[in-house]
Coordinates of C-alpha atoms in Angstrom, one line a residue:
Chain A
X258 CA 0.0 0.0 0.0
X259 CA 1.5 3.3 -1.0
X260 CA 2.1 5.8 1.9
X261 CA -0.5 8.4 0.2
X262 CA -2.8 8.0 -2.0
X263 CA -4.2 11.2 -4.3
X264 CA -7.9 12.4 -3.0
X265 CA -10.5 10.9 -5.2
X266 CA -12.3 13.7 -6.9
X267 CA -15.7 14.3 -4.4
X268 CA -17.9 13.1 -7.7
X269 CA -16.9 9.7 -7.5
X270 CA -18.2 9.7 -4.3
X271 CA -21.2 8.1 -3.3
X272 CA -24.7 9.8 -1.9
X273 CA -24.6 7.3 1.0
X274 CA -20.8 8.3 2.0
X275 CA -21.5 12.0 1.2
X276 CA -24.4 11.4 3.8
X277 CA -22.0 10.1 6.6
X278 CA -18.9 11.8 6.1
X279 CA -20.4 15.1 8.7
X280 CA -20.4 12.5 11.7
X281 CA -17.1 11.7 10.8
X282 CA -15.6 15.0 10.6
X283 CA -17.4 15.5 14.0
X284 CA -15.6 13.0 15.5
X285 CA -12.2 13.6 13.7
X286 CA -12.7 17.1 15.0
X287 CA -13.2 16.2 18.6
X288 CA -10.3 13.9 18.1
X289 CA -8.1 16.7 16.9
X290 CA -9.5 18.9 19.9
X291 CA -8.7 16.2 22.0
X292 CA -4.5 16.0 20.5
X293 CA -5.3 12.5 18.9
X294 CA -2.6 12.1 15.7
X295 CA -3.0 9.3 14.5
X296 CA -6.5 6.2 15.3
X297 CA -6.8 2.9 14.1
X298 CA -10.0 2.3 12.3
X299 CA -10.6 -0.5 14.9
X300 CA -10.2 2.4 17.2
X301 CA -12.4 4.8 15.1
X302 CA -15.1 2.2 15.0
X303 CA -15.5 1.9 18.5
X304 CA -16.1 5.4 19.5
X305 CA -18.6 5.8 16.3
X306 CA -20.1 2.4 16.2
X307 CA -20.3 1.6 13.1
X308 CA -17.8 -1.6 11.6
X309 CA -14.3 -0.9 11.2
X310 CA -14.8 -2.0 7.6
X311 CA -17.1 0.4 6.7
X312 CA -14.9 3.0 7.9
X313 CA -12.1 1.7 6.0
X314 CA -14.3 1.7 2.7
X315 CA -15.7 4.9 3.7
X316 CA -12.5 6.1 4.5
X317 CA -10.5 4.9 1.3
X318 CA -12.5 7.4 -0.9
X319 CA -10.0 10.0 0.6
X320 CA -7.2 8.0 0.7
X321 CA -5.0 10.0 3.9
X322 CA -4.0 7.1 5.8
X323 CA -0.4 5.5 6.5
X324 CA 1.3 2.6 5.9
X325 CA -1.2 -0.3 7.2
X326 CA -1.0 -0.7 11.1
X327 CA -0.2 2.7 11.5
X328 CA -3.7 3.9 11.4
X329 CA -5.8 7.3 10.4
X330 CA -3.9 10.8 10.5
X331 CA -6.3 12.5 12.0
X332 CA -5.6 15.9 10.9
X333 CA -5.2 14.9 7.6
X334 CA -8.5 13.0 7.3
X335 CA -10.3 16.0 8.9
X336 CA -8.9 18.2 6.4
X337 CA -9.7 16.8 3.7
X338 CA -13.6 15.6 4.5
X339 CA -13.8 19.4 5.4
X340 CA -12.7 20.4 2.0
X341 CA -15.3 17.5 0.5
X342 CA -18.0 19.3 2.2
X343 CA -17.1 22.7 1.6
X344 CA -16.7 23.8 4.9
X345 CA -12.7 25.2 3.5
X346 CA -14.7 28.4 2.3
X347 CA -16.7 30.8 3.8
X348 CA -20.8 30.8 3.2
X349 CA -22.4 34.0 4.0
X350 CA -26.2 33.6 5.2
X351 CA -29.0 35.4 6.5
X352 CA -31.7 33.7 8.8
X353 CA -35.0 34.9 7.7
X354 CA -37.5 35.2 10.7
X355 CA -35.7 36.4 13.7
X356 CA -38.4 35.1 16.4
X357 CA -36.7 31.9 18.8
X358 CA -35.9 29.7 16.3
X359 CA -34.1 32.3 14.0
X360 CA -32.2 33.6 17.7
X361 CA -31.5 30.5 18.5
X362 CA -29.7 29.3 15.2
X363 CA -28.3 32.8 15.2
X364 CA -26.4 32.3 18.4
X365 CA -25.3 28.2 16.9
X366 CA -21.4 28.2 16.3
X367 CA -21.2 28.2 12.6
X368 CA -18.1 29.4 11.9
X369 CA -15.9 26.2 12.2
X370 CA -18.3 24.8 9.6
X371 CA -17.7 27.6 7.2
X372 CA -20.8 29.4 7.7
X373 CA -20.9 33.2 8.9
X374 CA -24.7 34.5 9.5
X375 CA -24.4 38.5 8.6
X376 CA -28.0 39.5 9.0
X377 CA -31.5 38.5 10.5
X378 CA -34.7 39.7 9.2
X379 CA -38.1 39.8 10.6
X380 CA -41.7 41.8 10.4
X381 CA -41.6 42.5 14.3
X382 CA -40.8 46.3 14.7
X383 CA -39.9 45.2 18.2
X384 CA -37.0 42.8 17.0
X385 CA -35.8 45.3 14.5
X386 CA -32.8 46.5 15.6
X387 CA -31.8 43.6 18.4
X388 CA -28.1 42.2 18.0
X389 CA -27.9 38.4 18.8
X390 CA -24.7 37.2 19.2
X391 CA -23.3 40.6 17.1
X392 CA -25.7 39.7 14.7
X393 CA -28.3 42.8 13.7
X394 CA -31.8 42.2 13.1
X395 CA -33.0 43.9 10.6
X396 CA -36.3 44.7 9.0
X397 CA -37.6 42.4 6.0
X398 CA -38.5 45.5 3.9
X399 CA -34.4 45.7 3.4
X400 CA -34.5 42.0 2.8
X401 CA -33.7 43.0 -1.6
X402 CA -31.1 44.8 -1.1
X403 CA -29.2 43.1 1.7
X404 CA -29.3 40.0 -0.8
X405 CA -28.0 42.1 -3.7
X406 CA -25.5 44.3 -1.7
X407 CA -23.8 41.3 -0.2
X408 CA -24.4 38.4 -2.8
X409 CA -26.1 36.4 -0.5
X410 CA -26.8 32.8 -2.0
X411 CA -27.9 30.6 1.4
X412 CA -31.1 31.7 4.0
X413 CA -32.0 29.9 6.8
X414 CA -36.3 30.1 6.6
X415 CA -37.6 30.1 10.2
X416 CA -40.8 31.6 8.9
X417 CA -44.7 30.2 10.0
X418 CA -45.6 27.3 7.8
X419 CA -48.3 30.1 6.1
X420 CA -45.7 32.6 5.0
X421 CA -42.5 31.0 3.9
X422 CA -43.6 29.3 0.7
X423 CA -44.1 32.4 -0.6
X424 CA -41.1 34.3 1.0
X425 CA -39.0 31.7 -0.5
X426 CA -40.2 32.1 -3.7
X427 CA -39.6 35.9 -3.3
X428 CA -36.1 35.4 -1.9
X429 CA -35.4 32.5 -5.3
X430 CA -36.2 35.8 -7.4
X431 CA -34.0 38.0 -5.6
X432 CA -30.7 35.0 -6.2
X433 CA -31.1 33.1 -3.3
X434 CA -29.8 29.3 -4.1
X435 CA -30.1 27.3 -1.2
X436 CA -32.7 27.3 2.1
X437 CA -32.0 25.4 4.5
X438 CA -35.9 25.3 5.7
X439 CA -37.0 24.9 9.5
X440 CA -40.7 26.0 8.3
X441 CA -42.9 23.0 8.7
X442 CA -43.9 22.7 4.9
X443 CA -42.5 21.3 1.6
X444 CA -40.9 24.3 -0.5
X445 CA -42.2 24.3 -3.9
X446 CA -39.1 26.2 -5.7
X447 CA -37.3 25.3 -9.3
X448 CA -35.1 22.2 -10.1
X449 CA -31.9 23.9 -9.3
X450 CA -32.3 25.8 -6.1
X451 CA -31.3 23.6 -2.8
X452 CA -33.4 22.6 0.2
X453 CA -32.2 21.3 3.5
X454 CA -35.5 20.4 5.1
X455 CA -35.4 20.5 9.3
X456 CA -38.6 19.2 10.2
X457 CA -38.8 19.2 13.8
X458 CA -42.0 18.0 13.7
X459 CA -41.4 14.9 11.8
X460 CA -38.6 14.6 14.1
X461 CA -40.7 14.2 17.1
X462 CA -43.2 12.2 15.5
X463 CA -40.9 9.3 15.0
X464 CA -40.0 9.7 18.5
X465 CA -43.4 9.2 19.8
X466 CA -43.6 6.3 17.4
X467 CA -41.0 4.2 18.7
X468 CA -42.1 5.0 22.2
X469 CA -45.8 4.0 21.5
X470 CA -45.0 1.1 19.9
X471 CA -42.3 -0.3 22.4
X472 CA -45.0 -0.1 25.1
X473 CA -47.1 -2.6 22.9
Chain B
X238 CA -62.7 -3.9 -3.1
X239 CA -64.3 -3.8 0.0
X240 CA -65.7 -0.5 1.3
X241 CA -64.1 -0.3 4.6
X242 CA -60.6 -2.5 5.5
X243 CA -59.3 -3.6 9.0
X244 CA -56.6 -1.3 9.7
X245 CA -53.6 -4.0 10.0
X246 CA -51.4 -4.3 13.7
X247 CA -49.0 -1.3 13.4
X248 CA -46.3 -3.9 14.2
X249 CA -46.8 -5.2 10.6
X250 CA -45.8 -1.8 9.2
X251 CA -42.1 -1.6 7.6
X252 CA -39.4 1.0 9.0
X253 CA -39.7 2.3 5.7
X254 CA -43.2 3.4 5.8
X255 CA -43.5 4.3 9.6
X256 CA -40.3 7.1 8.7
X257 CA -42.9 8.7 5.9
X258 CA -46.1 8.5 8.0
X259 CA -45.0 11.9 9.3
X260 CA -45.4 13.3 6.0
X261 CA -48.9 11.7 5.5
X262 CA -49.6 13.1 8.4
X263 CA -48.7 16.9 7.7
X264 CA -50.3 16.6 4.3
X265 CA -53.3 15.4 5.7
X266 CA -53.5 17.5 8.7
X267 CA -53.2 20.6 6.3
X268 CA -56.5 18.9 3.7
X269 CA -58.7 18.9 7.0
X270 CA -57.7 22.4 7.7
X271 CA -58.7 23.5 4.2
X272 CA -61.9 21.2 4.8
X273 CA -60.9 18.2 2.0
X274 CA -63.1 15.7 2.8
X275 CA -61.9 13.5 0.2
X276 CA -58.6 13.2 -1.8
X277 CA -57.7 10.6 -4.6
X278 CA -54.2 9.1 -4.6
X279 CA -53.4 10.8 -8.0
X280 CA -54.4 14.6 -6.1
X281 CA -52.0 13.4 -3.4
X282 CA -49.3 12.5 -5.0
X283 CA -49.2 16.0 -6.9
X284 CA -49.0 17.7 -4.0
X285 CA -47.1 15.3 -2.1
X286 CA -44.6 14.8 -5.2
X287 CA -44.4 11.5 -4.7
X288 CA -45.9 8.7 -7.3
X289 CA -49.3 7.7 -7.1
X290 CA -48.4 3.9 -6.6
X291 CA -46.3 4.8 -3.4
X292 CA -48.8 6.4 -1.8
X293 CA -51.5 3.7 -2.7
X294 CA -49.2 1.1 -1.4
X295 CA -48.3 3.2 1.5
X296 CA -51.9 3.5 2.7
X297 CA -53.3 0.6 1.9
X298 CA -50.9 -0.6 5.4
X299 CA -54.2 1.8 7.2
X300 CA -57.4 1.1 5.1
X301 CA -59.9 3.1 5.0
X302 CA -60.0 4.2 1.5
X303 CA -63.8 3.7 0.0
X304 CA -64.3 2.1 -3.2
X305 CA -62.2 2.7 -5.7
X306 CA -62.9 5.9 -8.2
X307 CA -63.9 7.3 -4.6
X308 CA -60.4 8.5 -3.1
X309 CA -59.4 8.7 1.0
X310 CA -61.4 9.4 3.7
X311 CA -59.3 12.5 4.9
X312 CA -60.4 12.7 8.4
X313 CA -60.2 8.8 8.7
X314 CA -56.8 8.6 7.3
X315 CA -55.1 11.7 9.3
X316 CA -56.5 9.9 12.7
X317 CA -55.1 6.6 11.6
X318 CA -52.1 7.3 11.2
X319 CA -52.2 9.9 14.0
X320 CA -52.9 6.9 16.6
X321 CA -49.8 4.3 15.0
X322 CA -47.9 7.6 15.1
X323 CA -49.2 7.4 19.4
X324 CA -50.4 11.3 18.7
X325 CA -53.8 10.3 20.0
X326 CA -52.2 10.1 23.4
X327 CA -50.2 13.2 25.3
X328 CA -46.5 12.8 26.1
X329 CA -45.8 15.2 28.5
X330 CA -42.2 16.0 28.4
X331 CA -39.2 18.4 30.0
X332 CA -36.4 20.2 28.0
X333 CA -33.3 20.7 29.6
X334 CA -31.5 23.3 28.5
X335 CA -33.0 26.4 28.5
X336 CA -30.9 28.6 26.2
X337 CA -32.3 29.8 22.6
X338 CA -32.8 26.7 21.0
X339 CA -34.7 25.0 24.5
X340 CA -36.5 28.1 24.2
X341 CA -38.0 28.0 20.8
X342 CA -38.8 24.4 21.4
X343 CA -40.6 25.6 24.2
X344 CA -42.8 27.7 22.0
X345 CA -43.3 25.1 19.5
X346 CA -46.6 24.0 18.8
X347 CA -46.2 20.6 20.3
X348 CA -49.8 20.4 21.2
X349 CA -51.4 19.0 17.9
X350 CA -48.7 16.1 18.2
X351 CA -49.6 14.9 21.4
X352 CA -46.7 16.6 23.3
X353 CA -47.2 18.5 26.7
X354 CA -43.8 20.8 27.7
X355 CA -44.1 20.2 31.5
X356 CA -40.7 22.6 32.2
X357 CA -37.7 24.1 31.2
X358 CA -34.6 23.1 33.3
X359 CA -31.5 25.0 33.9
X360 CA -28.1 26.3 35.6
X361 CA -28.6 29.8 35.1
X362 CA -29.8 31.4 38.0
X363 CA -30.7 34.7 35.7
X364 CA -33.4 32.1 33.3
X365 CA -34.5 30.2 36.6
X366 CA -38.4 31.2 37.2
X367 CA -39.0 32.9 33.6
X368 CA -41.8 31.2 32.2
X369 CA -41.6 30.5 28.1
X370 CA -45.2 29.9 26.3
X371 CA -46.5 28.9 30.0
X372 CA -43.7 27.3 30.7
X373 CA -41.5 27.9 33.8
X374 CA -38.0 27.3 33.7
X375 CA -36.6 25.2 36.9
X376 CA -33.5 25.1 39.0
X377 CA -31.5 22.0 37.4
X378 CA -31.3 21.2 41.2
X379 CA -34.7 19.9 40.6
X380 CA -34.8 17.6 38.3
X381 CA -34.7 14.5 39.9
X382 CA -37.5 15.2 42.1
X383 CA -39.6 16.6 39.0
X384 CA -39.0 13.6 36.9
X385 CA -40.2 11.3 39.5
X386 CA -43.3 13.5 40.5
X387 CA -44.4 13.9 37.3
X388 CA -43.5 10.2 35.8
X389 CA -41.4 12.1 33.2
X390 CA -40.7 9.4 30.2
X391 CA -39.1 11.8 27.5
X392 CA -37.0 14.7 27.5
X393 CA -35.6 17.0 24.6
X394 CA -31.9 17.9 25.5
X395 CA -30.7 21.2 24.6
X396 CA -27.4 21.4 26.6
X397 CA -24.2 22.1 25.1
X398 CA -22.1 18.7 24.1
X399 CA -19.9 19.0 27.2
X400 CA -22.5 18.4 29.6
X401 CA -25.2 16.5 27.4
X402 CA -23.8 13.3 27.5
X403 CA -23.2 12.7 31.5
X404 CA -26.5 14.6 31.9
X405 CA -27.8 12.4 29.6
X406 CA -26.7 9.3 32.0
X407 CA -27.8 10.6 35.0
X408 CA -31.5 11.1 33.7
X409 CA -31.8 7.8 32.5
X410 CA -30.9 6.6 36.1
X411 CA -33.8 9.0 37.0
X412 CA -36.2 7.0 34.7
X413 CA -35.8 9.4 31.2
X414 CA -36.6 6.2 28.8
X415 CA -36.9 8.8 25.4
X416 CA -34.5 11.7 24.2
X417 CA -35.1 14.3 21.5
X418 CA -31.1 15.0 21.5
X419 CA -30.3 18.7 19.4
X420 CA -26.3 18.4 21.3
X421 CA -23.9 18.0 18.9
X422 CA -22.6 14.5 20.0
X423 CA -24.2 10.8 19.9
X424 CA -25.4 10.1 23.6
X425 CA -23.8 6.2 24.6
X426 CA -26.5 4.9 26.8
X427 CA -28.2 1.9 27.2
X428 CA -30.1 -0.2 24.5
X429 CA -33.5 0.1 25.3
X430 CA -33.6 4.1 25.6
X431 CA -34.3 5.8 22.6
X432 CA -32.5 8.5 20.9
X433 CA -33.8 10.8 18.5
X434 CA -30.9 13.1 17.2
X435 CA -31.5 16.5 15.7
X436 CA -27.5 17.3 14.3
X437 CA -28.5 20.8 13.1
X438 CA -24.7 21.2 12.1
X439 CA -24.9 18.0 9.6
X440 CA -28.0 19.4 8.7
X441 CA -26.0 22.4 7.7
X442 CA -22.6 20.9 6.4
X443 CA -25.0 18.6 3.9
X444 CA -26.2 21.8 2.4
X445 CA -22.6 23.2 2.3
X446 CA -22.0 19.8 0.3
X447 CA -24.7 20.5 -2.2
X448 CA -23.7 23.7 -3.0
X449 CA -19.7 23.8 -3.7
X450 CA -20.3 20.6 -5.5
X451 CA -23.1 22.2 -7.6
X452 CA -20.7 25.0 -8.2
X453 CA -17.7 22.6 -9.5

């Protein structure tokens, strides 16, 4: 086995991998935090329970690893899954609807995953003007031109179910690209724009579920 | 086809189906509103944008269509489901953690599920006795005692991942037997308590994969 092998370009990579690789680079992270250099994947698969075979087929899609025995370089690895995801660049994005949900993601440490929020925007004259976590609040009426001033392509929609289809649809027509949607409703925007659905809802639901059902 | 069919043992239902019933259930919640009595499986699946076929093989797991040419029984279908999903009964529940994001899940509209927020728990003496939505927010001091007076099955855990997990622990020895998780970090207890993890970073970092790959 060669003592590097090149990064295989992030197409070839699979959905399913794509899908696991932020768990890993939470734990790589915490491993780094923690001044680990170098784990096994026998190691790695303990701590993340999944099969150390997995991780090593996972894994090999980035290539990064030592001569065999001598395990994972952490730093490496965490690099390079970072890169895969995009988290090596700054995204700007705005959180549209400043009420707790919007405060509370405002105040969420984004930056080590490459995000930077630079604006909130709400109706509520009484939130206009609030700074959350250095963050200003500003009112939706300036929603157009903060987009165009600062080339904003990502908003966080934590709207009422009965508002943000149609804010999204506004904010697609201003340039925005990508939502990543807490409202509890399917977005019904073009082909090419992006949606990260969080439905807590359905979350909670499937909670209830397998509680219900294990007291059967 | 008969007019009216047995709903089957929810313990006959595949993973696959139970993890979209919440979507059903949204949907259909949101044809009552709007006062559909009746909705045929082609109608749903164009709002639903899923195929027809899915959705008829979906439902037929709950009965309770008519005869064919007829469509669903809204109302029938949404409280189906709503009873395998255990929405028919309350869950009362705590959240501990009473920063922003315990907050806004204290103003969530848990009601309509079946969920009862109980209280808010904390180790900030400034957020201890402020109520949220009704809610009051507790010393952290008292948890035990309010888990065991109040027979306390589930809790959401808004704490930050250094303290979650050994909180986490502790309430389980209290009797906690459900957890809505939003900390950053998979909780290592026991088998037969059920976790429910809301990662709002991977939720994120997904996104972040979806756009700088859309841009190569």
């Amino acid at each position: 086995m060669a003592a590097t092998t090149k990064v295989t370009s992030s197409k070839e990579i699979s959905p399913a991998v794509i899908k696991r690789l932020p768990r890993y680079y939470r734990y790589l992270g915490e491993l780094k935090e923690s001044e680990v250099s170098r784990i096994s994947s026998k190691e790695l698969s303990q701590r993340m329970q999944v099969t150390a075979s997995q991780i090593r087929q996972d894994l090999n899609n980035f290539g990064g690893f030592g001569q065999q025995g001598y395990g994972y370089n952490v730093e490496y690895l965490y690099e390079e899954i970072g890169k895969i995801l995009g988290l090596d660049k700054t995204n700007n994005l705005i959180i549209v609807g400043a009420g707790n949900l919007g405060q509370a993601l405002a105040n969420y440490h984004f930056e080590p995953n490459g995000f930077r929020v630079l604006g909130l925007f709400d109706v509520n004259p009484r939130l206009v003007g609030l700074t959350i976590r250095g963050v200003e609040i500003y009112d939706i009426d300036t929603l157009a031109d903060f987009i165009k001033s600062h080339d904003i392509k990502i908003a966080a929609l934590t709207l009422p179910k009965q508002t943000a289809p149609e804010m999204a649809k506004e904010m697609v027509g201003l340039g925005i690209k990508a939502f990543w949607n807490f409202a509890p409703v399917d977005l019904d925007l073009p082909e090419n724009i992006m949606v990260e659905n969080v439905h807590l809802a359905e979350s909670l639901m499937t909670l209830s579920y397998r509680i219900h059902s294990s007291l059967k």
